[in-house]
PDB file of C-alpha atoms and ligand atoms in Angstrom:
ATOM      1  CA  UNK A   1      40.129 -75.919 -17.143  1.00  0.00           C
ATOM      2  CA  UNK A   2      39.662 -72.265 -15.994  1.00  0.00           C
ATOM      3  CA  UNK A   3      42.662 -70.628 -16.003  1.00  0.00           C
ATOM      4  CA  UNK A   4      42.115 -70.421 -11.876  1.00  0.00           C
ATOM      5  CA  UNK A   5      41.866 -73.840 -11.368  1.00  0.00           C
ATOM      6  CA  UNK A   6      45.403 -73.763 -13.060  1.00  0.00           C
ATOM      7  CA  UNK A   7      46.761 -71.173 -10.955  1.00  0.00           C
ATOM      8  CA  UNK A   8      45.996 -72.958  -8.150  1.00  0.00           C
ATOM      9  CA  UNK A   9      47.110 -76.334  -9.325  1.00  0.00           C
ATOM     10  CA  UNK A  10      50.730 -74.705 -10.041  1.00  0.00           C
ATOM     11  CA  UNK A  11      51.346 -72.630  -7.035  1.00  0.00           C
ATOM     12  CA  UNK A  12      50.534 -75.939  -4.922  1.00  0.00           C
ATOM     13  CA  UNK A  13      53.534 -77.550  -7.382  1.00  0.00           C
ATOM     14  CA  UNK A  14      55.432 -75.016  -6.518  1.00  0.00           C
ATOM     15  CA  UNK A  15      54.625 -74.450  -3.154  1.00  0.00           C
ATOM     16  CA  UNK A  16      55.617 -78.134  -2.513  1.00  0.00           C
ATOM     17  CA  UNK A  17      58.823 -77.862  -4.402  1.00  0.00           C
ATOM     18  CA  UNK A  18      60.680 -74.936  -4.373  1.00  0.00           C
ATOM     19  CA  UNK A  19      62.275 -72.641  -1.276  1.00  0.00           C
ATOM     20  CA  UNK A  20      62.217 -69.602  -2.555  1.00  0.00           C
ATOM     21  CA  UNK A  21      59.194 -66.740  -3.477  1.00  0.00           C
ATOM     22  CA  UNK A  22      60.658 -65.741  -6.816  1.00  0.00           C
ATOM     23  CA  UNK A  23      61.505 -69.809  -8.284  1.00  0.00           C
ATOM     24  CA  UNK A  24      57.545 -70.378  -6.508  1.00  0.00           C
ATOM     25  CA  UNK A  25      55.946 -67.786  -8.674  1.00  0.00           C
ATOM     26  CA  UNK A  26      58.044 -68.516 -11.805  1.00  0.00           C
ATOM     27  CA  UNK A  27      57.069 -72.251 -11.601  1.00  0.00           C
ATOM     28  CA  UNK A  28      53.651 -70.973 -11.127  1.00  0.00           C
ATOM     29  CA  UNK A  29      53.393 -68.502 -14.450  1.00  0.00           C
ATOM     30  CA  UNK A  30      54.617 -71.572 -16.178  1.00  0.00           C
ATOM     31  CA  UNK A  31      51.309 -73.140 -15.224  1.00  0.00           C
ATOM     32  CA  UNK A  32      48.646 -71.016 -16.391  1.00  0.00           C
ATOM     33  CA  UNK A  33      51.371 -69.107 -19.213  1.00  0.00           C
ATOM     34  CA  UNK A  34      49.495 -72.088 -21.920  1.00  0.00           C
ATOM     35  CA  UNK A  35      46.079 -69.999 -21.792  1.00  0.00           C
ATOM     36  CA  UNK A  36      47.929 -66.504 -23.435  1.00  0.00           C
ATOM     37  CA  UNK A  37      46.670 -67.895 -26.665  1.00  0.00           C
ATOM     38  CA  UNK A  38      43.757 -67.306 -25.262  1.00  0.00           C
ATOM     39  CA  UNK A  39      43.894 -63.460 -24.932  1.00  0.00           C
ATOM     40  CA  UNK A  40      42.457 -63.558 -28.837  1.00  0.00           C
ATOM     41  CA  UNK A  41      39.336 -63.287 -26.762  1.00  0.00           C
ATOM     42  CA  UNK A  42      39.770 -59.694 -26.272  1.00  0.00           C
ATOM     43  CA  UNK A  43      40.227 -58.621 -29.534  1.00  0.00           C
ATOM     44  CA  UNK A  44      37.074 -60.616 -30.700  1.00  0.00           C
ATOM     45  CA  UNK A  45      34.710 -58.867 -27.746  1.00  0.00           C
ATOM     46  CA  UNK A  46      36.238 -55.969 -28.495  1.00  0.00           C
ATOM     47  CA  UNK A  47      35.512 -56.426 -32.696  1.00  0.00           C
ATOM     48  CA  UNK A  48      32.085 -57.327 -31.739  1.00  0.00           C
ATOM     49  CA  UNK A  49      31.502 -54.332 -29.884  1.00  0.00           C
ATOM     50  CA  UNK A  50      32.626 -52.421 -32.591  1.00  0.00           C
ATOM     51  CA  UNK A  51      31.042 -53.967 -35.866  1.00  0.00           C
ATOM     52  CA  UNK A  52      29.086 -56.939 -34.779  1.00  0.00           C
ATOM     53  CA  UNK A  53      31.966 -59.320 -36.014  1.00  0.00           C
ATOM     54  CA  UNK A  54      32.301 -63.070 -35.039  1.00  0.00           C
ATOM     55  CA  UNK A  55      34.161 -64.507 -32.656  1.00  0.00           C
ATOM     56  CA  UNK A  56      37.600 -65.603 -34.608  1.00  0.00           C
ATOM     57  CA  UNK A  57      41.121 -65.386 -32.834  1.00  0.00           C
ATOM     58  CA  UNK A  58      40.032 -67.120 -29.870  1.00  0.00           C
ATOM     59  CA  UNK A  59      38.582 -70.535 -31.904  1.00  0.00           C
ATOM     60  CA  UNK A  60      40.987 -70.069 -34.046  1.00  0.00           C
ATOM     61  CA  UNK A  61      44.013 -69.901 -31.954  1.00  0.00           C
ATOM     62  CA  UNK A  62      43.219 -70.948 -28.134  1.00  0.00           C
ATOM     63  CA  UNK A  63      44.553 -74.391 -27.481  1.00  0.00           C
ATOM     64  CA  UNK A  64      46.851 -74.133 -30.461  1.00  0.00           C
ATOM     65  CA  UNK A  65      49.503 -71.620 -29.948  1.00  0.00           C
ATOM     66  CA  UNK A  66      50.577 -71.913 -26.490  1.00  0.00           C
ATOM     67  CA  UNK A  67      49.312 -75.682 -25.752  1.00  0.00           C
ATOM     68  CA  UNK A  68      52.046 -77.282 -27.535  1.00  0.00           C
ATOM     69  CA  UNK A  69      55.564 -78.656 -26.428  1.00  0.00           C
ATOM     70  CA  UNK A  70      57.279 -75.798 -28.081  1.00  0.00           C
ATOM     71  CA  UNK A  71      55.406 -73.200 -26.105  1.00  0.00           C
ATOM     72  CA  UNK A  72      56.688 -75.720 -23.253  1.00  0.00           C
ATOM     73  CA  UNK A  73      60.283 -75.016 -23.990  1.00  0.00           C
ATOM     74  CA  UNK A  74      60.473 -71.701 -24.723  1.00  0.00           C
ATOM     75  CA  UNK A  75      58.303 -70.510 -21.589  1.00  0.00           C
ATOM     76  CA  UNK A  76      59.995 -72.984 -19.647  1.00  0.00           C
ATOM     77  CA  UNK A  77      63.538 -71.392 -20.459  1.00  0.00           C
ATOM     78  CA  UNK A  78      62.671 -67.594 -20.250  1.00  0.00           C
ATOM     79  CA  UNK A  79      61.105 -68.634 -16.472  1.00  0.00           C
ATOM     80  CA  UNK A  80      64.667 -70.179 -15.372  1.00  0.00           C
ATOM     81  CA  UNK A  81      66.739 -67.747 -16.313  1.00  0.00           C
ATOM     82  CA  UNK A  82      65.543 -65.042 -13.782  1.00  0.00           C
ATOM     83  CA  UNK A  83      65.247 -67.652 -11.118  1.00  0.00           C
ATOM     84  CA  UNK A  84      67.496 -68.209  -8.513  1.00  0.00           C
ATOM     85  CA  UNK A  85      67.724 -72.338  -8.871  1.00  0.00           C
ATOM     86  CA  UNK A  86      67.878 -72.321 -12.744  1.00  0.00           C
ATOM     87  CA  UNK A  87      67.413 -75.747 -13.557  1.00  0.00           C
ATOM     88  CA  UNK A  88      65.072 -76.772 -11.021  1.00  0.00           C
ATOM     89  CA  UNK A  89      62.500 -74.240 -12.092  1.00  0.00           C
ATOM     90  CA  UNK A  90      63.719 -74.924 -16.064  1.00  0.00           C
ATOM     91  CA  UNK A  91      62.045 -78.784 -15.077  1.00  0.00           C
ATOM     92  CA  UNK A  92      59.398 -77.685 -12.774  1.00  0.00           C
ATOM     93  CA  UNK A  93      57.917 -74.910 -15.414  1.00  0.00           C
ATOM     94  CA  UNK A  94      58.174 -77.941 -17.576  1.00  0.00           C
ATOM     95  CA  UNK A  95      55.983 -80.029 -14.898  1.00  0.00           C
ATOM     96  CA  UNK A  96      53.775 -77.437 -14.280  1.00  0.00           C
ATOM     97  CA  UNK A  97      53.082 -76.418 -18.190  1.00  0.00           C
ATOM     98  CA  UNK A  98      52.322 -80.051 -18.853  1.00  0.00           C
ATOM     99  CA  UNK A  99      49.979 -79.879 -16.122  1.00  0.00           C
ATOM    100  CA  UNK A 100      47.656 -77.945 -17.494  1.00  0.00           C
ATOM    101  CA  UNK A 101      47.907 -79.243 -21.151  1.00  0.00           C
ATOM    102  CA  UNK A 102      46.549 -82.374 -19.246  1.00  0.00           C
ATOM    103  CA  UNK A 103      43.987 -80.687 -16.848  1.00  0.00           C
ATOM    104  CA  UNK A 104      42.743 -79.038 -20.509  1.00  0.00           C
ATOM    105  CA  UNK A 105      42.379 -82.493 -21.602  1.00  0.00           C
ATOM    106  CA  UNK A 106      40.175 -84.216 -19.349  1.00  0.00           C
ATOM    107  CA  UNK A 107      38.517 -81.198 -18.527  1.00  0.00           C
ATOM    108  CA  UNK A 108      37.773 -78.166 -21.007  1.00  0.00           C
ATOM    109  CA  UNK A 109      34.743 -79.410 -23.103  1.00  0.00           C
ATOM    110  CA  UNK A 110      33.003 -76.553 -24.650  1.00  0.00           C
ATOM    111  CA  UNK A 111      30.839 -74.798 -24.917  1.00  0.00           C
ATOM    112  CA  UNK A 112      28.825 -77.161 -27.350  1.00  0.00           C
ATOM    113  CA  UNK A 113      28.333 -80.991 -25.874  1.00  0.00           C
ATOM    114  CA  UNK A 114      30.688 -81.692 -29.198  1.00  0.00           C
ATOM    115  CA  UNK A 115      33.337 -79.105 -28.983  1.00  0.00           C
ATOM    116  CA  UNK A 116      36.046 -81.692 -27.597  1.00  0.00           C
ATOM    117  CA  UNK A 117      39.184 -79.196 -27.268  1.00  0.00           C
ATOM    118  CA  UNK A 118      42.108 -81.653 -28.374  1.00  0.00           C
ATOM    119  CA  UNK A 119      45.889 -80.795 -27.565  1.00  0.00           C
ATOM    120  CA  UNK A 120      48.001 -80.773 -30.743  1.00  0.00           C
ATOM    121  CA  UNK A 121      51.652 -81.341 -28.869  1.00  0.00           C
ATOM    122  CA  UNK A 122      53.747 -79.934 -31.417  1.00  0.00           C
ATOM    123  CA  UNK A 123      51.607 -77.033 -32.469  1.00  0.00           C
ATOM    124  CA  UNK A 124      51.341 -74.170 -34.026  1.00  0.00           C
ATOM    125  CA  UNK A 125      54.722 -76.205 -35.748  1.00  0.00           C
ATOM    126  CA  UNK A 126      52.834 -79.295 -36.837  1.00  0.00           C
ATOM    127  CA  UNK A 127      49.045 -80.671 -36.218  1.00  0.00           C
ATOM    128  CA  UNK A 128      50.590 -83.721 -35.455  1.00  0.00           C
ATOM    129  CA  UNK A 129      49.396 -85.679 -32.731  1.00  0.00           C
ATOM    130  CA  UNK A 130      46.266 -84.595 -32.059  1.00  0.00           C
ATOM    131  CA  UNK A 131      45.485 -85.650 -28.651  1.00  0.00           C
ATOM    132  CA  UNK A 132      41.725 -85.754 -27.070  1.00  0.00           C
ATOM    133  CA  UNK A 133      40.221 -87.759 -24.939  1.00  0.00           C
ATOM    134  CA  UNK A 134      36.228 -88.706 -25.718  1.00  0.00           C
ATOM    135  CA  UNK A 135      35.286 -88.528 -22.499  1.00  0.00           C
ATOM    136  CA  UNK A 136      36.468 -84.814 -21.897  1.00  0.00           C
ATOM    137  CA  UNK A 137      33.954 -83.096 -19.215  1.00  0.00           C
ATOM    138  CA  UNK A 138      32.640 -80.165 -19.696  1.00  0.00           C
ATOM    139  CA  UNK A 139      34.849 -76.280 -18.970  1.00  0.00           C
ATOM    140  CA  UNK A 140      32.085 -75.533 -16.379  1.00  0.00           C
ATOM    141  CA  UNK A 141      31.377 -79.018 -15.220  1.00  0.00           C
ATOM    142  CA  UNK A 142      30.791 -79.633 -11.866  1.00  0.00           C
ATOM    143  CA  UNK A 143      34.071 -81.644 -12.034  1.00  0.00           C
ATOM    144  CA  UNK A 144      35.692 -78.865 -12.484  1.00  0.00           C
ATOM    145  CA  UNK A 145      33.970 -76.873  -9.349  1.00  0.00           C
ATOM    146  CA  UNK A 146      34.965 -79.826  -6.976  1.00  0.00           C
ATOM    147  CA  UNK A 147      38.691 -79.427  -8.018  1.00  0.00           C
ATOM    148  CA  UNK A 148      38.972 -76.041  -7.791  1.00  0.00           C
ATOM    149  CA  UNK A 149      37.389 -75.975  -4.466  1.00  0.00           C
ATOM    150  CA  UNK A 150      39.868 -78.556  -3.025  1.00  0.00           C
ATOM    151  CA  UNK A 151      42.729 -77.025  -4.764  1.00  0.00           C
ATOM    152  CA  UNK A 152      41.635 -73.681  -3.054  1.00  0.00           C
ATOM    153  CA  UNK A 153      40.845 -75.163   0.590  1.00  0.00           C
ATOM    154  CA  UNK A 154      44.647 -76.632  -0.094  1.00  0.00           C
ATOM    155  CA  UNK A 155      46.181 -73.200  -1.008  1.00  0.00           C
ATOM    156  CA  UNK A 156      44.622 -71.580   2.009  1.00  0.00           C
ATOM    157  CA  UNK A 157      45.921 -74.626   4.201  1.00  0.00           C
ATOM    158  CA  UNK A 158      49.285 -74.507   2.996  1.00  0.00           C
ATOM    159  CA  UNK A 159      49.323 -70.717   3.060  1.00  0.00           C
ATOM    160  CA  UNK A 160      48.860 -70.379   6.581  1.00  0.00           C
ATOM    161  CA  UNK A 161      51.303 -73.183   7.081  1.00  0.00           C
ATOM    162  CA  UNK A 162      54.017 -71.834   4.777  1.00  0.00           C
ATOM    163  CA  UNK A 163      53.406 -68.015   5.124  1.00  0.00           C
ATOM    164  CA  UNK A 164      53.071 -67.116   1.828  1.00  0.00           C
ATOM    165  CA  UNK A 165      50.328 -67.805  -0.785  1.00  0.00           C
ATOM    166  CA  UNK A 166      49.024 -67.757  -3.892  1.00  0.00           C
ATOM    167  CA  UNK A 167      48.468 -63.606  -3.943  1.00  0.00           C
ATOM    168  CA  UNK A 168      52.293 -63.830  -3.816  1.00  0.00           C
ATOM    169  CA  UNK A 169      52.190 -64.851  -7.713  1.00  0.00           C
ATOM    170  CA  UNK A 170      50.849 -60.936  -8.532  1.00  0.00           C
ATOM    171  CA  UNK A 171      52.076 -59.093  -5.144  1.00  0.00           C
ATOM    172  CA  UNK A 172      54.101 -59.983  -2.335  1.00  0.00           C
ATOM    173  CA  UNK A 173      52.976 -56.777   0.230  1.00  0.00           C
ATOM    174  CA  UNK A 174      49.323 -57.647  -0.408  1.00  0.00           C
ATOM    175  CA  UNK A 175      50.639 -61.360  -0.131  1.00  0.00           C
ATOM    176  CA  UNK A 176      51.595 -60.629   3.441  1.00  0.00           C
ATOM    177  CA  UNK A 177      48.222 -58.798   4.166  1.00  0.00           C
ATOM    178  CA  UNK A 178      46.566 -61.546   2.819  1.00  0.00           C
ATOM    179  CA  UNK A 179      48.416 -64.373   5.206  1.00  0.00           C
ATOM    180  CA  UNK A 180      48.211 -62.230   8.274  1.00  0.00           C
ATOM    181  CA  UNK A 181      44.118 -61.718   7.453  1.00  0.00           C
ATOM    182  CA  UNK A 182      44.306 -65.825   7.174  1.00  0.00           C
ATOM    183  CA  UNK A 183      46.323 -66.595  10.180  1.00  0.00           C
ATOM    184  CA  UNK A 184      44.466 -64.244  12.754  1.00  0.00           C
ATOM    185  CA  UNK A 185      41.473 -66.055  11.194  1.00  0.00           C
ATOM    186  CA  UNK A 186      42.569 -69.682  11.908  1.00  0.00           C
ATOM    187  CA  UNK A 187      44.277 -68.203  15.189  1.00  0.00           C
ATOM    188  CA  UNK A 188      40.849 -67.297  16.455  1.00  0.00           C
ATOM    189  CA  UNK A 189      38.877 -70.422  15.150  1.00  0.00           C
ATOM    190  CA  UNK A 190      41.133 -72.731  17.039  1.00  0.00           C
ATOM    191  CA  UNK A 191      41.100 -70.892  20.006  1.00  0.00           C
ATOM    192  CA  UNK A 192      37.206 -70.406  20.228  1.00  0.00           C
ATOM    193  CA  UNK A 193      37.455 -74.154  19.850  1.00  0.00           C
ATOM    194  CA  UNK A 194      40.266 -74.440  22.659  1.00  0.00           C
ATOM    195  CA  UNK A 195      37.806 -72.302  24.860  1.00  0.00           C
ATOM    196  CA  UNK A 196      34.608 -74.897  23.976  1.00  0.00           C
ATOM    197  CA  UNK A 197      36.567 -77.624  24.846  1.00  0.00           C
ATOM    198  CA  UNK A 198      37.875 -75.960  28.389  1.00  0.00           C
ATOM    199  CA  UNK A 199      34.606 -75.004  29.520  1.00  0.00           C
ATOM    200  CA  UNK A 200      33.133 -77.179  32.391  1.00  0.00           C
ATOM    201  CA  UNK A 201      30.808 -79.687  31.378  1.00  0.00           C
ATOM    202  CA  UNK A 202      27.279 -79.602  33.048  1.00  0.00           C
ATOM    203  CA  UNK A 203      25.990 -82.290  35.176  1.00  0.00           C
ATOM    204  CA  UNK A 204      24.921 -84.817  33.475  1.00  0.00           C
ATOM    205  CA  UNK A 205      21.434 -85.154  32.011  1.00  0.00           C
ATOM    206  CA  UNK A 206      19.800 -88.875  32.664  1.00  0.00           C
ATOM    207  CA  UNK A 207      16.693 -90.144  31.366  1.00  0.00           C
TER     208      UNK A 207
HETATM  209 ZN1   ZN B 301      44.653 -74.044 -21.368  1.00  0.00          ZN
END
């Protein structure tokens, strides 16, 4: 899946299960921290905008250097040892890392009708398992849309709930802008509709 949808899908994880900003945004990173193997993409625009070349490092090494349970444990211990609850967020970034290896499988087809992306677990150390599933939709699949508009109708909802959202992963002060914006927003919806439903009714009409 996009690596939105993932960022999304993790900070609701970690919304839900942590109590502190710094353990939420740590369990978050873990979530969408699989797709850095995708950065390759970079250097292939950039090679093609140079001399025409092919796209290589990101076939070659998305879903295969960071998509594997190795990449689980290693990014799952540098996240905890910042955090304030250590081994909460050590199992959580765990939770959350394996959450996208599955959203990936059920969801990141592309962008051929063929190109099944499979999950090696133990890679780049072994190619063994390879995991797929045949009925993998595709990257920009309308599956895909519904989710991430339900995961981001949830963020907003538990944002204005909790105080804090998913901004709060890259920036806490713009986090707080970003809340206040949403709250004054719901604040006024919800009193326009207290004011509709205060109004005096009109006589009424009969036939
Ligand atoms: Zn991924």
């Amino acid at each position: 899946m996009s690596p939105l949808t993932h960022l999304l899908a993790s900070w609701i994880v970690a919304a839900k299960t942590t109590d502190n900003l710094r353990d939420r945004r740590l369990v978050t990173l873990a979530g969408v921290a699989p797709d850095l193997d995708g950065l390759g993409i970079v250097l292939d625009i950039a090679r093609g905008a140079l001399s025409n070349g092919n796209f290589y490092y990101y076939p070659q090494y998305h879903h295969y250097v960071t998509h594997g349970l190795p990449a689980a444990v290693v990014c799952s211990v540098l996240l905890a040892v910042p955090a304030r609850r250590h081994w909460r967020v050590l199992g959580l970034a765990f939770l959350t890392f394996h959450l996208h290896l599955l959203c990936d499988l059920v969801g990141s087809r592309g962008p051929d009708q063929g190109d099944i992306w499979p999950i090696f677990y133990f890679s780049p150390l072994s190619r063994h398992p390879m995991w797929f599933w045949r009925h993998q939709w595709p990257l920009d699949g309308w599956q895909n849309r519904v989710i991430t508009l339900a995961l981001f109708v949830w963020a907003l909802k538990l944002a204005v709930q909790m105080g804090d959202s998913v901004v709060g992963v890259i920036n806490h002060r713009c986090d707080r802008v970003f809340v206040d914006v949403l709250r004054k927003w719901r604040a006024r919806l919800t009193g326009a509709n207290a004011e509709s439903r205060q109004q005096p009714r009109g006589p009424a009409v009969h036939d």
